[in-house]
Short mmCIF file of C-alpha atoms and ligand atoms in Angstrom, two decimals:
data_model
loop_
_atom_site.label_atom_id
_atom_site.label_comp_id
_atom_site.label_asym_id
_atom_site.label_seq_id
_atom_site.Cartn_x
_atom_site.Cartn_y
_atom_site.Cartn_z
CA UNK F 262 -35.96 179.10 31.50
CA UNK F 263 -35.44 175.89 29.60
CA UNK F 264 -38.02 173.25 30.48
CA UNK F 265 -38.05 169.52 29.72
CA UNK F 266 -41.31 167.55 29.74
CA UNK F 267 -40.99 163.77 30.01
CA UNK F 268 -43.69 161.76 28.23
CA UNK F 269 -45.34 161.58 24.84
CA UNK F 270 -49.12 161.37 25.18
CA UNK F 271 -52.09 163.72 25.14
CA UNK F 272 -51.45 164.66 28.76
CA UNK F 273 -47.90 165.72 27.94
CA UNK F 274 -49.12 167.68 24.92
CA UNK F 275 -51.48 169.56 27.25
CA UNK F 276 -48.65 170.14 29.74
CA UNK F 277 -46.33 171.38 26.98
CA UNK F 278 -49.07 173.72 25.71
CA UNK F 279 -49.39 175.18 29.22
CA UNK F 280 -45.64 175.54 29.60
CA UNK F 281 -45.55 177.30 26.23
CA UNK F 282 -47.83 179.99 27.69
CA UNK F 283 -45.48 180.63 30.64
CA UNK F 284 -43.81 184.00 30.66
CA UNK F 285 -40.74 182.42 32.24
CA UNK F 286 -40.03 179.87 29.53
CA UNK F 287 -38.17 180.44 26.29
CA UNK F 288 -37.32 176.89 25.26
CA UNK F 289 -39.16 173.58 25.69
CA UNK F 290 -37.78 170.08 25.21
CA UNK F 291 -39.82 166.90 25.31
CA UNK F 292 -38.83 163.23 25.46
CA UNK F 293 -40.05 161.31 23.62
CA UNK F 294 -42.87 163.71 22.62
CA UNK F 295 -45.07 163.08 19.58
CA UNK F 296 -45.95 164.63 16.23
CA UNK F 297 -48.18 167.27 17.85
CA UNK F 298 -45.77 168.24 20.62
CA UNK F 299 -43.09 168.84 17.95
CA UNK F 300 -44.85 172.08 17.00
CA UNK F 301 -44.10 173.51 20.47
CA UNK F 302 -41.02 171.68 21.70
CA UNK F 303 -37.80 170.10 20.51
CA UNK F 304 -38.47 166.37 20.81
CA UNK F 305 -35.86 163.68 21.48
CA UNK F 306 -36.68 159.97 21.09
CA UNK F 307 -35.67 158.83 24.59
CA UNK F 308 -38.07 156.50 26.35
CA UNK F 309 -39.51 157.64 29.70
CA UNK F 310 -37.79 154.75 31.48
CA UNK F 311 -34.25 155.57 30.29
CA UNK F 312 -33.33 157.69 33.30
CA UNK F 313 -29.59 157.94 32.58
CA UNK F 314 -30.20 159.14 29.05
CA UNK F 315 -32.87 161.62 30.17
CA UNK F 316 -30.60 163.05 32.86
CA UNK F 317 -27.72 163.33 30.37
CA UNK F 318 -30.04 165.02 27.86
CA UNK F 319 -31.27 167.52 30.47
CA UNK F 320 -27.67 168.35 31.38
CA UNK F 321 -26.55 168.67 27.77
CA UNK F 322 -29.42 171.07 27.00
CA UNK F 323 -28.89 172.96 30.28
CA UNK F 324 -32.51 172.37 31.28
CA UNK F 325 -33.58 174.40 34.33
CA UNK F 326 -36.73 172.50 35.23
CA UNK F 327 -38.14 169.08 34.30
CA UNK F 328 -41.77 167.96 34.54
CA UNK F 329 -42.57 164.24 34.64
CA UNK F 330 -45.87 163.21 32.99
CA UNK F 331 -46.47 159.44 33.30
CA UNK F 332 -46.82 157.07 36.25
CA UNK F 333 -44.33 154.35 35.31
CA UNK F 334 -41.15 156.45 35.56
CA UNK F 335 -42.44 158.12 38.75
CA UNK F 336 -43.04 154.72 40.32
CA UNK F 337 -39.55 153.65 39.27
CA UNK F 338 -37.79 156.67 40.81
CA UNK F 339 -37.14 159.11 37.97
CA UNK F 340 -37.42 162.10 40.30
CA UNK F 341 -34.75 160.66 42.60
CA UNK F 342 -32.49 160.13 39.56
CA UNK F 343 -32.86 163.77 38.45
CA UNK F 344 -32.37 165.11 41.99
CA UNK F 345 -29.27 162.99 42.47
CA UNK F 346 -27.84 164.65 39.38
CA UNK F 347 -28.57 168.08 40.90
CA UNK F 348 -31.48 168.85 38.55
CA UNK F 349 -34.74 170.61 39.48
CA UNK F 350 -37.68 168.34 38.76
CA UNK F 351 -41.42 168.37 39.38
CA UNK F 352 -43.03 165.13 40.58
CA UNK F 353 -43.10 162.84 43.63
CA UNK F 354 -40.01 160.88 44.61
CA UNK F 355 -40.27 157.10 44.44
CA UNK F 356 -41.13 156.78 48.14
CA UNK F 357 -44.16 159.06 47.58
CA UNK F 358 -45.16 157.86 44.09
CA UNK F 359 -45.90 154.54 45.79
CA UNK F 360 -49.29 156.02 46.65
CA UNK F 361 -50.18 155.13 43.06
CA UNK F 362 -47.65 152.38 42.33
CA UNK F 363 -49.01 150.10 45.09
CA UNK F 364 -52.74 149.84 45.73
CA UNK F 365 -52.01 147.81 48.88
CA UNK F 366 -49.88 150.70 50.17
CA UNK F 367 -52.56 153.31 49.47
CA UNK F 368 -55.34 151.20 50.98
CA UNK F 369 -53.28 150.58 54.14
CA UNK F 370 -52.48 154.30 54.34
CA UNK F 371 -56.17 155.22 54.15
CA UNK F 372 -57.09 152.62 56.75
CA UNK F 373 -54.36 153.76 59.13
CA UNK F 374 -55.31 157.43 58.85
CA UNK F 375 -59.11 157.02 58.65
CA UNK F 376 -59.47 158.36 55.13
CA UNK F 377 -62.81 157.14 53.72
CA UNK F 378 -62.43 154.31 51.20
CA UNK F 379 -63.95 150.93 50.31
CA UNK F 380 -63.40 148.02 52.73
CA UNK F 381 -60.73 145.63 51.40
CA UNK F 382 -58.36 142.73 51.92
CA UNK F 383 -54.93 142.16 50.36
CA UNK F 384 -53.78 138.80 48.99
CA UNK F 385 -50.39 137.40 47.97
CA UNK F 386 -51.67 134.00 46.93
CA UNK F 387 -54.40 133.01 44.49
CA UNK F 388 -55.45 130.20 46.80
CA UNK F 389 -56.16 132.57 49.69
CA UNK F 390 -57.92 135.02 47.38
CA UNK F 391 -60.19 132.27 46.04
CA UNK F 392 -60.97 131.04 49.53
CA UNK F 393 -62.00 134.58 50.46
CA UNK F 394 -64.22 134.82 47.37
CA UNK F 395 -66.14 131.73 48.47
CA UNK F 396 -67.71 133.67 51.32
CA UNK F 397 -67.92 137.15 49.73
CA UNK F 398 -70.97 138.99 48.46
CA UNK F 399 -71.18 140.24 44.89
CA UNK F 400 -70.43 142.39 42.91
CA UNK F 401 -66.85 142.67 44.16
CA UNK F 402 -63.77 144.46 42.83
CA UNK F 403 -60.32 142.99 42.11
CA UNK F 404 -57.30 145.27 41.68
CA UNK F 405 -53.72 144.48 40.86
CA UNK F 406 -51.40 145.94 43.47
CA UNK F 407 -49.03 147.29 40.81
CA UNK F 408 -49.43 149.56 37.79
CA UNK F 409 -51.37 148.12 34.84
CA UNK F 410 -52.04 151.03 32.46
CA UNK F 411 -55.27 151.80 34.30
CA UNK F 412 -56.60 148.38 33.30
CA UNK F 413 -55.82 146.30 36.38
CA UNK F 414 -59.27 146.71 37.93
CA UNK F 415 -61.95 144.05 37.46
CA UNK F 416 -65.54 144.55 38.56
CA UNK F 417 -66.91 141.03 39.07
CA UNK F 418 -70.65 140.46 39.24
CA UNK F 419 -70.50 136.80 40.22
CA UNK F 420 -68.26 134.41 42.10
CA UNK F 421 -67.36 132.68 38.83
CA UNK F 422 -66.22 135.97 37.26
CA UNK F 423 -64.18 136.78 40.33
CA UNK F 424 -62.52 133.34 40.36
CA UNK F 425 -61.64 133.78 36.67
CA UNK F 426 -60.32 137.25 37.50
CA UNK F 427 -58.02 135.95 40.22
CA UNK F 428 -56.77 133.31 37.81
CA UNK F 429 -55.98 135.80 35.06
CA UNK F 430 -54.38 138.39 37.37
CA UNK F 431 -52.45 136.13 39.75
CA UNK F 432 -51.85 132.86 37.90
CA UNK F 433 -51.86 133.78 34.20
CA UNK F 434 -50.17 137.11 35.05
CA UNK F 435 -52.21 139.14 32.59
CA UNK F 436 -50.49 142.28 33.90
CA UNK F 437 -47.17 140.63 34.78
CA UNK F 438 -45.81 141.18 38.26
CA UNK F 439 -48.44 143.90 38.90
CA UNK F 440 -50.70 140.96 39.81
CA UNK F 441 -48.33 139.21 42.26
CA UNK F 442 -50.45 140.80 44.95
CA UNK F 443 -54.07 141.87 44.60
CA UNK F 444 -56.54 143.94 46.57
CA UNK F 445 -60.12 142.67 46.78
CA UNK F 446 -62.52 145.40 47.74
CA UNK F 447 -66.11 146.24 48.39
CA UNK F 448 -68.08 147.38 45.33
CA UNK F 449 -69.29 150.96 45.71
CA UNK F 450 -71.89 152.83 43.71
CA UNK F 451 -72.16 156.54 43.01
CA UNK F 452 -70.95 159.28 40.72
CA UNK F 453 -67.21 159.38 40.15
CA UNK F 454 -65.26 162.63 40.29
CA UNK F 455 -61.57 163.29 39.96
CA UNK F 456 -59.90 166.09 41.86
CA UNK F 457 -56.29 166.84 41.03
CA UNK F 458 -54.20 168.77 43.52
CA UNK F 459 -50.84 170.50 43.57
CA UNK F 460 -48.76 169.54 46.60
CA UNK F 461 -45.51 170.78 48.09
CA UNK F 462 -45.16 168.16 50.80
CA UNK F 463 -47.18 170.04 53.40
CA UNK F 464 -49.68 172.25 51.56
CA UNK F 465 -52.24 170.84 49.12
CA UNK F 466 -54.34 172.95 46.72
CA UNK F 467 -57.16 171.55 44.67
CA UNK F 468 -57.69 172.29 41.01
CA UNK F 469 -61.07 172.34 39.31
CA UNK F 470 -62.84 168.95 39.25
CA UNK F 471 -63.10 166.62 36.27
CA UNK F 472 -64.65 163.33 35.28
CA UNK F 473 -63.29 160.59 33.06
CA UNK F 474 -65.14 157.88 31.13
CA UNK F 475 -63.08 154.73 31.53
CA UNK F 476 -65.15 152.20 29.64
CA UNK F 477 -64.61 151.73 25.93
CA UNK F 478 -68.26 151.96 24.86
CA UNK F 479 -71.25 154.26 25.20
CA UNK F 480 -73.32 153.86 28.33
CA UNK F 481 -70.22 152.74 30.27
CA UNK F 482 -70.17 149.39 28.53
CA UNK F 483 -67.16 147.45 27.31
CA UNK F 484 -63.67 147.11 28.72
CA UNK F 485 -61.81 149.56 30.95
CA UNK F 486 -59.46 151.82 29.01
CA UNK F 487 -56.96 154.51 29.90
CA UNK F 488 -59.88 156.98 29.52
CA UNK F 489 -62.16 157.79 26.58
CA UNK F 490 -63.04 161.38 27.41
CA UNK F 491 -63.42 163.90 30.19
CA UNK F 492 -65.32 166.96 31.23
CA UNK F 493 -64.55 169.71 33.71
CA UNK F 494 -65.89 170.89 36.08
CA UNK F 495 -68.15 168.17 37.44
CA UNK F 496 -71.57 169.46 38.53
CA UNK F 497 -71.63 166.62 41.06
CA UNK F 498 -68.64 168.09 42.88
CA UNK F 499 -70.63 170.49 45.02
CA UNK F 500 -69.34 172.91 47.65
CA UNK F 501 -70.53 170.46 50.27
CA UNK F 502 -68.52 167.60 48.77
CA UNK F 503 -65.52 169.92 48.44
CA UNK F 504 -65.73 170.94 52.10
CA UNK F 505 -65.99 167.30 53.19
CA UNK F 506 -63.01 166.24 51.10
CA UNK F 507 -60.87 169.18 52.21
CA UNK F 508 -61.45 168.13 55.80
CA UNK F 509 -61.36 164.33 55.54
CA UNK F 510 -59.40 163.49 52.38
CA UNK F 511 -56.92 165.96 50.86
CA UNK F 512 -55.06 167.46 53.82
CA UNK F 513 -55.26 164.19 55.79
CA UNK F 514 -53.60 162.38 52.86
CA UNK F 515 -50.73 164.84 52.60
CA UNK F 516 -50.31 164.88 56.39
CA UNK F 517 -50.33 161.06 56.43
CA UNK F 518 -47.63 160.91 53.76
CA UNK F 519 -45.54 163.41 55.69
CA UNK F 520 -45.91 161.40 58.90
CA UNK F 521 -44.78 158.30 57.02
CA UNK F 522 -41.64 160.15 55.90
CA UNK F 523 -42.90 160.27 52.32
CA UNK F 524 -43.45 164.00 51.67
CA UNK F 525 -45.64 164.22 48.57
CA UNK F 526 -44.48 166.85 46.09
CA UNK F 527 -46.23 166.95 42.73
CA UNK F 528 -49.73 166.23 41.51
CA UNK F 529 -51.97 164.14 43.73
CA UNK F 530 -54.90 162.88 41.70
CA UNK F 531 -57.75 161.80 43.96
CA UNK F 532 -60.34 159.54 42.33
CA UNK F 533 -63.52 159.89 44.37
CA UNK F 534 -66.84 158.10 44.33
CA UNK F 535 -69.80 159.95 45.81
CA UNK F 536 -71.70 157.22 47.66
CA UNK F 537 -74.85 157.46 49.75
CA UNK F 538 -72.56 157.33 52.78
CA UNK F 539 -70.51 160.25 51.53
CA UNK F 540 -67.43 160.65 49.31
CA UNK F 541 -64.87 157.83 49.35
CA UNK F 542 -61.46 157.48 47.71
CA UNK F 543 -61.37 154.94 44.87
CA UNK F 544 -57.76 155.53 43.99
CA UNK F 545 -54.84 157.91 44.14
CA UNK F 546 -52.61 158.73 41.22
CA UNK F 547 -49.30 160.52 41.57
CA UNK F 548 -49.53 162.59 38.38
CA UNK F 549 -51.89 164.41 36.05
CA UNK F 550 -54.66 162.23 34.64
CA UNK F 551 -54.80 161.46 30.96
CA UNK F 552 -57.22 162.81 29.62
CA UNK F 553 -58.06 164.84 32.78
CA UNK F 554 -55.12 167.20 32.21
CA UNK F 555 -56.53 168.02 28.77
CA UNK F 556 -59.67 169.64 30.27
CA UNK F 557 -58.08 171.07 33.43
CA UNK F 558 -54.94 172.79 32.16
CA UNK F 559 -56.60 174.84 29.39
CA UNK F 560 -58.83 176.32 32.12
CA UNK F 561 -56.01 177.20 34.54
CA UNK F 562 -55.23 180.92 34.73
CA UNK F 563 -51.95 180.64 36.66
CA UNK F 564 -48.55 180.37 35.03
CA UNK F 565 -47.92 176.61 35.36
CA UNK F 566 -44.20 177.12 36.03
CA UNK F 567 -44.94 179.51 38.93
CA UNK F 568 -47.14 176.86 40.51
CA UNK F 569 -44.80 173.94 39.92
CA UNK F 570 -41.75 175.83 41.17
CA UNK F 571 -43.70 176.79 44.30
CA UNK F 572 -44.37 173.07 44.87
CA UNK F 573 -40.72 172.12 44.49
CA UNK F 574 -39.65 175.03 46.73
CA UNK F 575 -42.20 174.25 49.47
CA UNK F 576 -43.99 177.57 48.91
CA UNK F 577 -47.35 176.49 47.57
CA UNK F 578 -49.12 178.43 50.33
CA UNK F 579 -48.13 181.63 48.48
CA UNK F 580 -50.03 180.60 45.33
CA UNK F 581 -53.66 181.41 44.65
CA UNK F 582 -54.85 178.85 42.09
CA UNK F 583 -57.34 180.28 39.63
CA UNK F 584 -59.49 178.65 36.98
CA UNK F 585 -61.67 180.13 34.27
CA UNK F 586 -65.37 180.21 35.07
CA UNK F 587 -66.29 178.04 32.08
CA UNK F 588 -66.21 174.38 31.10
CA UNK F 589 -64.26 172.04 28.86
CA UNK F 590 -64.95 168.67 27.26
CA UNK F 591 -62.40 166.24 25.81
CA UNK F 592 -63.35 163.47 23.39
CA UNK F 593 -60.71 160.82 22.74
CA UNK F 594 -60.39 159.70 19.12
CA UNK F 595 -59.17 156.12 19.30
CA UNK F 596 -58.30 153.33 16.90
CA UNK F 597 -61.27 151.00 16.53
CA UNK F 598 -60.62 147.90 18.63
CA UNK F 599 -58.81 149.72 21.48
CA UNK F 600 -58.14 148.60 24.23
CA UNK F 601 -57.63 145.23 22.56
CA UNK F 602 -56.50 144.69 18.97
CA UNK F 603 -56.30 147.64 16.57
CA UNK F 604 -54.34 148.77 13.53
CA UNK F 605 -51.85 151.64 13.46
CA UNK F 606 -50.25 153.68 10.72
CA UNK F 607 -53.44 155.29 9.35
CA UNK F 608 -52.96 158.73 7.79
CA UNK F 609 -54.67 161.54 9.72
CA UNK F 610 -56.17 164.49 7.88
CA UNK F 611 -57.70 167.81 8.88
CA UNK F 612 -55.15 169.23 11.34
CA UNK F 613 -55.42 172.62 9.65
CA UNK F 614 -59.05 172.91 10.74
CA UNK F 615 -57.88 173.60 14.29
CA UNK F 616 -55.51 176.40 13.34
CA UNK F 617 -56.40 179.80 14.78
CA UNK F 618 -59.51 178.44 16.50
CA UNK F 619 -59.69 179.93 19.97
CA UNK F 620 -61.08 177.64 22.64
CA UNK F 621 -60.40 174.44 20.67
CA UNK F 622 -57.42 172.16 21.16
CA UNK F 623 -56.22 169.08 19.32
CA UNK F 624 -53.83 167.23 21.59
CA UNK F 625 -51.91 164.34 20.11
CA UNK F 626 -51.90 161.13 22.14
CA UNK F 627 -50.32 158.60 19.78
CA UNK F 628 -49.23 160.02 16.46
CA UNK F 629 -46.10 159.75 14.38
CA UNK F 630 -44.62 161.74 11.48
CA UNK F 631 -43.91 159.67 8.39
CA UNK F 632 -43.28 160.32 4.69
CA UNK F 633 -47.03 159.96 4.12
CA UNK F 634 -47.83 162.57 6.74
CA UNK F 635 -48.88 162.20 10.37
CA UNK F 636 -50.24 158.72 11.12
CA UNK F 637 -51.95 156.95 14.02
CA UNK F 638 -49.48 155.26 16.36
CA UNK F 639 -51.49 153.70 19.19
CA UNK F 640 -54.88 153.08 20.75
CA UNK F 641 -55.76 156.57 21.92
CA UNK F 642 -54.73 158.72 18.97
CA UNK F 643 -56.01 162.29 19.42
CA UNK F 644 -57.84 164.33 22.05
CA UNK F 645 -60.32 166.88 20.80
CA UNK F 646 -60.97 169.53 23.45
CA UNK F 647 -63.38 172.46 23.37
CA UNK F 648 -64.21 175.09 25.95
CA UNK F 649 -67.68 176.55 26.33
CA UNK F 650 -69.61 178.82 28.63
CA UNK F 651 -71.04 175.75 30.29
CA UNK F 652 -70.72 172.00 29.94
CA UNK F 653 -73.55 171.69 27.49
CA UNK F 654 -71.97 174.17 25.12
CA UNK F 655 -68.48 172.72 25.56
CA UNK F 656 -69.86 169.27 24.80
CA UNK F 657 -71.59 170.42 21.63
CA UNK F 658 -68.45 172.26 20.46
CA UNK F 659 -66.17 169.30 21.21
CA UNK F 660 -68.34 166.88 19.24
CA UNK F 661 -68.53 169.35 16.36
CA UNK F 662 -64.73 169.55 16.34
CA UNK F 663 -64.35 165.75 16.26
CA UNK F 664 -65.59 166.02 12.67
CA UNK F 665 -62.66 168.23 11.70
CA UNK F 666 -60.08 165.42 11.76
CA UNK F 667 -60.28 162.02 10.13
CA UNK F 668 -58.46 158.71 9.87
CA UNK F 669 -59.43 155.16 8.91
CA UNK F 670 -60.82 153.19 11.89
CA UNK F 671 -61.48 156.36 13.92
CA UNK F 672 -63.55 155.44 16.99
CA UNK F 673 -64.99 157.56 19.80
CA UNK F 674 -67.65 157.43 22.45
CA UNK F 675 -70.68 159.57 21.66
CA UNK F 676 -71.79 160.16 25.24
CA UNK F 677 -68.85 161.95 26.86
CA UNK F 678 -70.35 164.38 29.35
CA UNK F 679 -73.87 163.25 28.62
CA UNK F 680 -74.52 162.58 32.31
CA UNK F 681 -74.31 166.31 32.86
CA UNK F 682 -77.39 166.87 30.75
CA UNK F 683 -79.38 164.89 33.29
CA UNK F 684 -78.48 167.38 36.03
P1 LIG Y 897 -59.24 152.66 39.73
O1 LIG Y 897 -58.12 152.49 38.73
O2 LIG Y 897 -58.95 152.10 41.05
O3 LIG Y 897 -59.82 154.04 39.74
O4 LIG Y 897 -60.43 151.81 39.10
C1 LIG Y 897 -60.88 152.00 37.78
C2 LIG Y 897 -62.36 152.13 37.78
O5 LIG Y 897 -62.96 150.97 38.35
C3 LIG Y 897 -62.90 153.28 38.63
O6 LIG Y 897 -62.89 154.47 37.93
C4 LIG Y 897 -64.29 152.78 38.93
O7 LIG Y 897 -65.16 153.02 37.85
C5 LIG Y 897 -64.10 151.31 39.08
N1 LIG Y 897 -63.90 150.97 40.50
C6 LIG Y 897 -62.74 150.89 41.17
N2 LIG Y 897 -62.93 150.55 42.45
C7 LIG Y 897 -64.26 150.40 42.62
C8 LIG Y 897 -65.10 150.05 43.72
N3 LIG Y 897 -64.60 149.77 44.92
N4 LIG Y 897 -66.42 150.02 43.50
C9 LIG Y 897 -66.94 150.28 42.30
N5 LIG Y 897 -66.21 150.61 41.22
C10 LIG Y 897 -64.87 150.68 41.36
N1 LIG Y 898 -57.71 158.98 33.14
C1 LIG Y 898 -57.32 158.21 34.24
C2 LIG Y 898 -55.90 158.24 34.55
O1 LIG Y 898 -55.12 159.00 34.01
O2 LIG Y 898 -55.50 157.47 35.40
#
């Protein structure tokens, strides 16, 4: 088979690495890819939003199967564009990707189908939102309805902060039209766990659990980012939590989408918070998490193409998903200053240190080949991943491996997975 992966971050590098292990695949293409993906796939500089060009490229290369990585093209209907051209593609259609692309949609879906989530209200005007904030209790959470690179969520401790938040989201349009509508929701406390699931429209199968660290700084301080590091599995995701979520969250979500005429085919990423009142859904994503994929996929025993084809063909019930009985930790190496201002174009050294090292992975998130060598090309630059017998070992190995690569203004959190040592 010839497989095309759409995207160019650490998640797509992890997907490409999994596809490269498939017995069915003899050629991989990636658009746009990055300097790391180039070692495994033929990369073509087409942006993920240029659907016509991507479809034409897939046809020209006689691609048999395409996998979509990021949220933006899914929300904008890339799967529909590929299907219309008669191409086989893995990911939700636009009418199902809305579960991530609109928070108001997903909140209304959960309310309608009794899926546990935080209480909320939706607002189309800043004036109404501010009026509501006058009589709310704090902390409270503001979320843009639309996609905002994982940064459209504000936790506001006081009324003043919340008022400022409404102003920046709805009036100053910090995230553009994503903030035309906002959701204001109850603040919940508890451990967060992400569970990613394969779906074929009617059957849903959970993968191993993972946990991200969204804040920029140690101790969960600083701004929200796309994710600074992950570990898998989460010790907080117990059998009891799993049983609860299987009954009240996963299957009910897929059934609800089916009832709404929005069959969900692809990856459903369920962001959970384990509150005193039980697990609740914080968010849904319609794709692999970044950097969740980087700790989940290296532990998956199945051939990824077998599983994805089963999803597209509506035969997921025939697949037995299997994961290694170990653990993995991912530490994101970022450019200092991310998620705000940072410099790019710094030369990266030490790639060779990862060569031939079993159980270690260096996924590229934002890198570029230049005459000077491979340089940094964004906020989240590299993902260092290590497997270990347990989380403690994986964590120690991952941090050791962060020393193997270097670049000016390299920044990372030092407490990825530290919570697990308290367990
Ligand atoms: P989301 O993109 O919706 O997952 O939100 C990003 C992050 O904001 C989550 O991972 C949580 O840490 C936090 N968050 C979102 N919603 C809530 C909530 N209702 N209560 C507390 N924290 C939240
Ligand atoms: N790491 C969080 C996300 O991919 O949305």
